[in-house]
Amino acid sequence: MESEIEADLQPSPGDPPLAAPVRLHWSPKSPFVRKVAIVIDECALGDRIARHRTVVERLRPNIEYMRHNPAGTIPALELADGTKLYDSAVICEYLLAFAGNGALLPATGPMRFEVLRRQADADLFLDAVLLWRQERIRPEDRQSDQFHDAYRTKARVALDAMEAEVECWPNRLDLGQIATGSALSYLDLRFPDLGWRAGRDRLSQWAARFENRESAKANRLALD
Amino acid sequence: MESEIEADLQPSPGDPPLAAPVRLHWSPKSPFVRKVAIVIDECALGDRIARHRTVVERLRPNIEYMRHNPAGTIPALELADGTKLYDSAVICEYLLAFAGNGALLPATGPMRFEVLRRQADADLFLDAVLLWRQERIRPEDRQSDQFHDAYRTKARVALDAMEAEVECWPNRLDLGQIATGSALSYLDLRFPDLGWRAGRDRLSQWAARFENRESAKANRLALD
């Protein structure tokens, strides 16, 4: 079954080969970077891709770095031919195509879109909580109660949806699950007060299993 | 050449067919929706996909809608089998795979990632200016000069990068260009004071040609 799926990912005969990924713009604090780093380890590409610590802050544009990635976001992946890729979803797809790994993301068919939709759930959730954090670190007199209320609701609804869905997720790891695990780990780093595990036993148990994988253990989020 | 590319997008023999797209959660104000609507028209799928006006506001979560899309974002695409897809990049890929349109996004190879990277440039730029607008509509005494300065710089760098790149873009339309055109049209709607065309003649001329396409004319951004 897996070898059939992997066969789908072979490039068309007319395609030039994909250039090797060589450098990852990286930070230990970014959950989007963590998603990519776990994919790299699951594809056994870690030895081939150097990590370059790149500091980006939302309110302090890193102009030098933006010469390579105009949006100034991490992760970004450099290829041997000089190409830079982003965002994290594009990078993950590239790594999986390069490695011929069709298990984490099928190349075609409805299951591909099921996995991509689940990745989008996790990534959109993460976009929201990353914004929420920006609001939290503003000077207190410039924060907005409406903002906090709205984002608390958004987080609750999204987490409840994950709890309702988690039993239907395949036992085998896929890109959607890697994205979900990375998003949840960000809550542990920056929103411990949210207590996301309370009342969400299945999601908590799933996350514990996910965090027990070698690739997850090797890429914990950390402040430095 | 095009028929060769399209052949790549045929599903693998073992895949179940992709369910038909039937309903788009839509607003005339959203540039991400506009990107999807242009793709729908370029694929001649407009007659098959109903448009459902869905109101989402960042600070007023639409709980009813979030039952279907936990992130509460538009666009979302409903399929005949009940599946809901998002975000806009996933929707565009689905529509192109369903329609067998490999001209807008090659199915494999380096050119696929060139187009996806350009779509990411435009989408990340748009994420930034959408956030900037959120800051602009805050009560004035809660706005942050640092925020405005940072986002003005981000917009300038990203637009300058597009200006530098535009001559290398293929003459033939692709998904990266549709994303770029949609992002620029949002500046015309919400940031006319930015004067993005000044000093960016090639990008301005490219945008004028883009806006002259039937699919672009049929899907103008509008306040209502």
CSV table of C-alpha atoms in Angstrom, one decimal, chain B residues 32-175:
chain,number,residue,atom,x,y,z
B,32,PHE,CA,-8.4,35.4,-0.6
B,33,VAL,CA,-12.0,34.8,-1.9
B,34,ARG,CA,-11.2,36.7,-5.0
B,35,LYS,CA,-8.2,34.5,-5.7
B,36,VAL,CA,-10.4,31.4,-5.5
B,37,ALA,CA,-13.3,33.0,-7.5
B,38,ILE,CA,-10.8,33.8,-10.4
B,39,VAL,CA,-9.5,30.2,-10.3
B,40,ILE,CA,-13.1,29.0,-10.5
B,41,ASP,CA,-13.8,31.1,-13.6
B,42,GLU,CA,-10.5,30.2,-15.2
B,43,CYS,CA,-11.5,26.5,-14.8
B,44,ALA,CA,-15.0,27.3,-16.2
B,45,LEU,CA,-16.5,25.9,-13.0
B,46,GLY,CA,-18.6,28.9,-12.1
B,47,ASP,CA,-21.9,27.4,-13.2
B,48,ARG,CA,-21.5,24.4,-10.9
B,49,ILE,CA,-20.5,26.2,-7.7
B,50,ALA,CA,-23.1,28.2,-5.7
B,51,ARG,CA,-21.9,31.3,-3.9
B,52,HIS,CA,-23.0,31.6,-0.3
B,53,ARG,CA,-22.4,35.0,1.3
B,54,THR,CA,-20.8,34.4,4.7
B,55,VAL,CA,-19.9,37.2,7.1
B,56,VAL,CA,-16.8,36.7,9.1
B,57,GLU,CA,-15.2,39.4,11.3
B,58,ARG,CA,-12.0,38.9,13.1
B,59,LEU,CA,-13.3,40.2,16.4
B,60,ARG,CA,-16.8,38.7,16.2
B,61,PRO,CA,-16.5,34.9,15.9
B,62,ASN,CA,-19.3,33.5,13.7
B,63,ILE,CA,-20.0,30.4,15.9
B,64,GLU,CA,-22.6,28.9,13.5
B,65,TYR,CA,-20.1,29.0,10.6
B,66,MET,CA,-17.3,27.7,12.8
B,67,ARG,CA,-19.2,24.4,13.1
B,68,HIS,CA,-18.2,23.8,9.5
B,69,ASN,CA,-14.8,25.6,9.5
B,70,PRO,CA,-13.4,25.8,13.0
B,71,ALA,CA,-11.0,28.5,12.0
B,72,GLY,CA,-14.0,30.6,10.9
B,73,THR,CA,-12.2,31.9,7.8
B,74,ILE,CA,-13.4,32.5,4.3
B,75,PRO,CA,-13.1,31.2,1.6
B,76,ALA,CA,-14.3,27.7,2.4
B,77,LEU,CA,-15.4,25.2,-0.3
B,78,GLU,CA,-18.1,22.6,0.2
B,79,LEU,CA,-17.9,19.4,-1.8
B,80,ALA,CA,-20.8,17.2,-2.9
B,81,ASP,CA,-19.9,14.6,-0.3
B,82,GLY,CA,-20.2,17.1,2.5
B,83,THR,CA,-16.5,17.8,2.9
B,84,LYS,CA,-15.4,21.4,3.7
B,85,LEU,CA,-12.1,22.5,2.4
B,86,TYR,CA,-9.9,25.5,3.4
B,87,ASP,CA,-7.6,27.5,3.3
B,88,SER,CA,-7.5,29.3,0.0
B,89,ALA,CA,-4.4,27.5,-1.2
B,90,VAL,CA,-5.9,24.1,-0.5
B,91,ILE,CA,-9.1,25.1,-2.3
B,92,CYS,CA,-7.2,26.3,-5.3
B,93,GLU,CA,-5.2,23.1,-5.6
B,94,TYR,CA,-8.4,21.1,-5.2
B,95,LEU,CA,-10.2,23.0,-8.0
B,96,LEU,CA,-7.3,22.7,-10.3
B,97,ALA,CA,-7.0,19.0,-9.7
B,98,PHE,CA,-10.8,18.5,-10.1
B,99,ALA,CA,-10.8,20.5,-13.4
B,100,GLY,CA,-7.6,18.8,-14.7
B,101,ASN,CA,-6.1,22.3,-15.1
B,102,GLY,CA,-2.3,21.8,-15.0
B,103,ALA,CA,-1.6,25.1,-16.7
B,104,LEU,CA,-2.2,27.2,-13.6
B,105,LEU,CA,-0.3,24.9,-11.3
B,106,PRO,CA,1.9,22.1,-12.6
B,107,ALA,CA,1.3,18.8,-10.8
B,108,THR,CA,5.0,18.0,-10.2
B,109,GLY,CA,8.5,19.3,-10.7
B,110,PRO,CA,10.4,22.5,-9.9
B,111,MET,CA,7.9,24.7,-11.7
B,112,ARG,CA,5.2,23.6,-9.3
B,113,PHE,CA,7.2,24.9,-6.4
B,114,GLU,CA,8.1,28.1,-8.2
B,115,VAL,CA,4.3,28.8,-8.6
B,116,LEU,CA,3.6,27.8,-5.0
B,117,ARG,CA,6.4,30.0,-3.7
B,118,ARG,CA,5.0,32.9,-5.6
B,119,GLN,CA,1.5,32.2,-4.3
B,120,ALA,CA,3.0,32.2,-0.8
B,121,ASP,CA,4.7,35.5,-1.4
B,122,ALA,CA,1.4,37.1,-2.3
B,123,ASP,CA,-0.6,35.3,0.5
B,124,LEU,CA,1.9,36.2,3.2
B,125,PHE,CA,2.0,39.8,1.9
B,126,LEU,CA,-1.8,39.8,2.2
B,127,ASP,CA,-1.8,38.3,5.7
B,128,ALA,CA,0.5,41.2,6.7
B,129,VAL,CA,-1.6,44.0,5.1
B,130,LEU,CA,-4.9,42.4,6.5
B,131,LEU,CA,-3.3,42.6,10.0
B,132,TRP,CA,-2.2,46.2,9.3
B,133,ARG,CA,-5.7,47.1,8.5
B,134,GLN,CA,-6.9,45.6,11.8
B,135,GLU,CA,-4.5,48.0,13.5
B,136,ARG,CA,-5.8,50.9,11.5
B,137,ILE,CA,-9.4,50.3,12.6
B,138,ARG,CA,-8.6,50.2,16.3
B,139,PRO,CA,-9.5,53.1,18.5
B,140,GLU,CA,-6.8,55.7,17.8
B,141,ASP,CA,-5.5,55.7,21.3
B,142,ARG,CA,-4.9,52.0,21.2
B,143,GLN,CA,-2.9,52.0,18.0
B,144,SER,CA,0.8,51.4,18.0
B,145,ASP,CA,3.3,53.6,16.0
B,146,GLN,CA,5.7,50.7,16.1
B,147,PHE,CA,3.2,48.5,14.4
B,148,HIS,CA,2.4,51.0,11.7
B,149,ASP,CA,6.1,51.5,11.0
B,150,ALA,CA,6.9,47.8,10.9
B,151,TYR,CA,4.0,47.0,8.6
B,152,ARG,CA,4.8,50.0,6.3
B,153,THR,CA,8.3,48.6,5.9
B,154,LYS,CA,7.0,45.0,5.3
B,155,ALA,CA,4.7,46.2,2.6
B,156,ARG,CA,7.5,48.3,0.9
B,157,VAL,CA,10.0,45.4,0.9
B,158,ALA,CA,7.4,42.9,-0.4
B,159,LEU,CA,6.2,45.2,-3.2
B,160,ASP,CA,9.8,46.0,-4.2
B,161,ALA,CA,10.5,42.3,-4.4
B,162,MET,CA,7.5,41.8,-6.7
B,163,GLU,CA,8.6,44.8,-8.9
B,164,ALA,CA,12.1,43.2,-9.2
B,165,GLU,CA,10.6,39.8,-10.1
B,166,VAL,CA,7.7,40.6,-12.4
B,167,GLU,CA,9.8,40.5,-15.6
B,168,CYS,CA,10.7,36.9,-14.9
B,169,TRP,CA,7.1,35.8,-14.5
B,170,PRO,CA,5.8,33.6,-17.4
B,171,ASN,CA,3.5,35.3,-19.9
B,172,ARG,CA,1.0,32.6,-19.3
B,173,LEU,CA,-1.3,33.0,-16.3
B,174,ASP,CA,-0.6,30.8,-13.2
B,175,LEU,CA,-1.8,30.5,-9.6
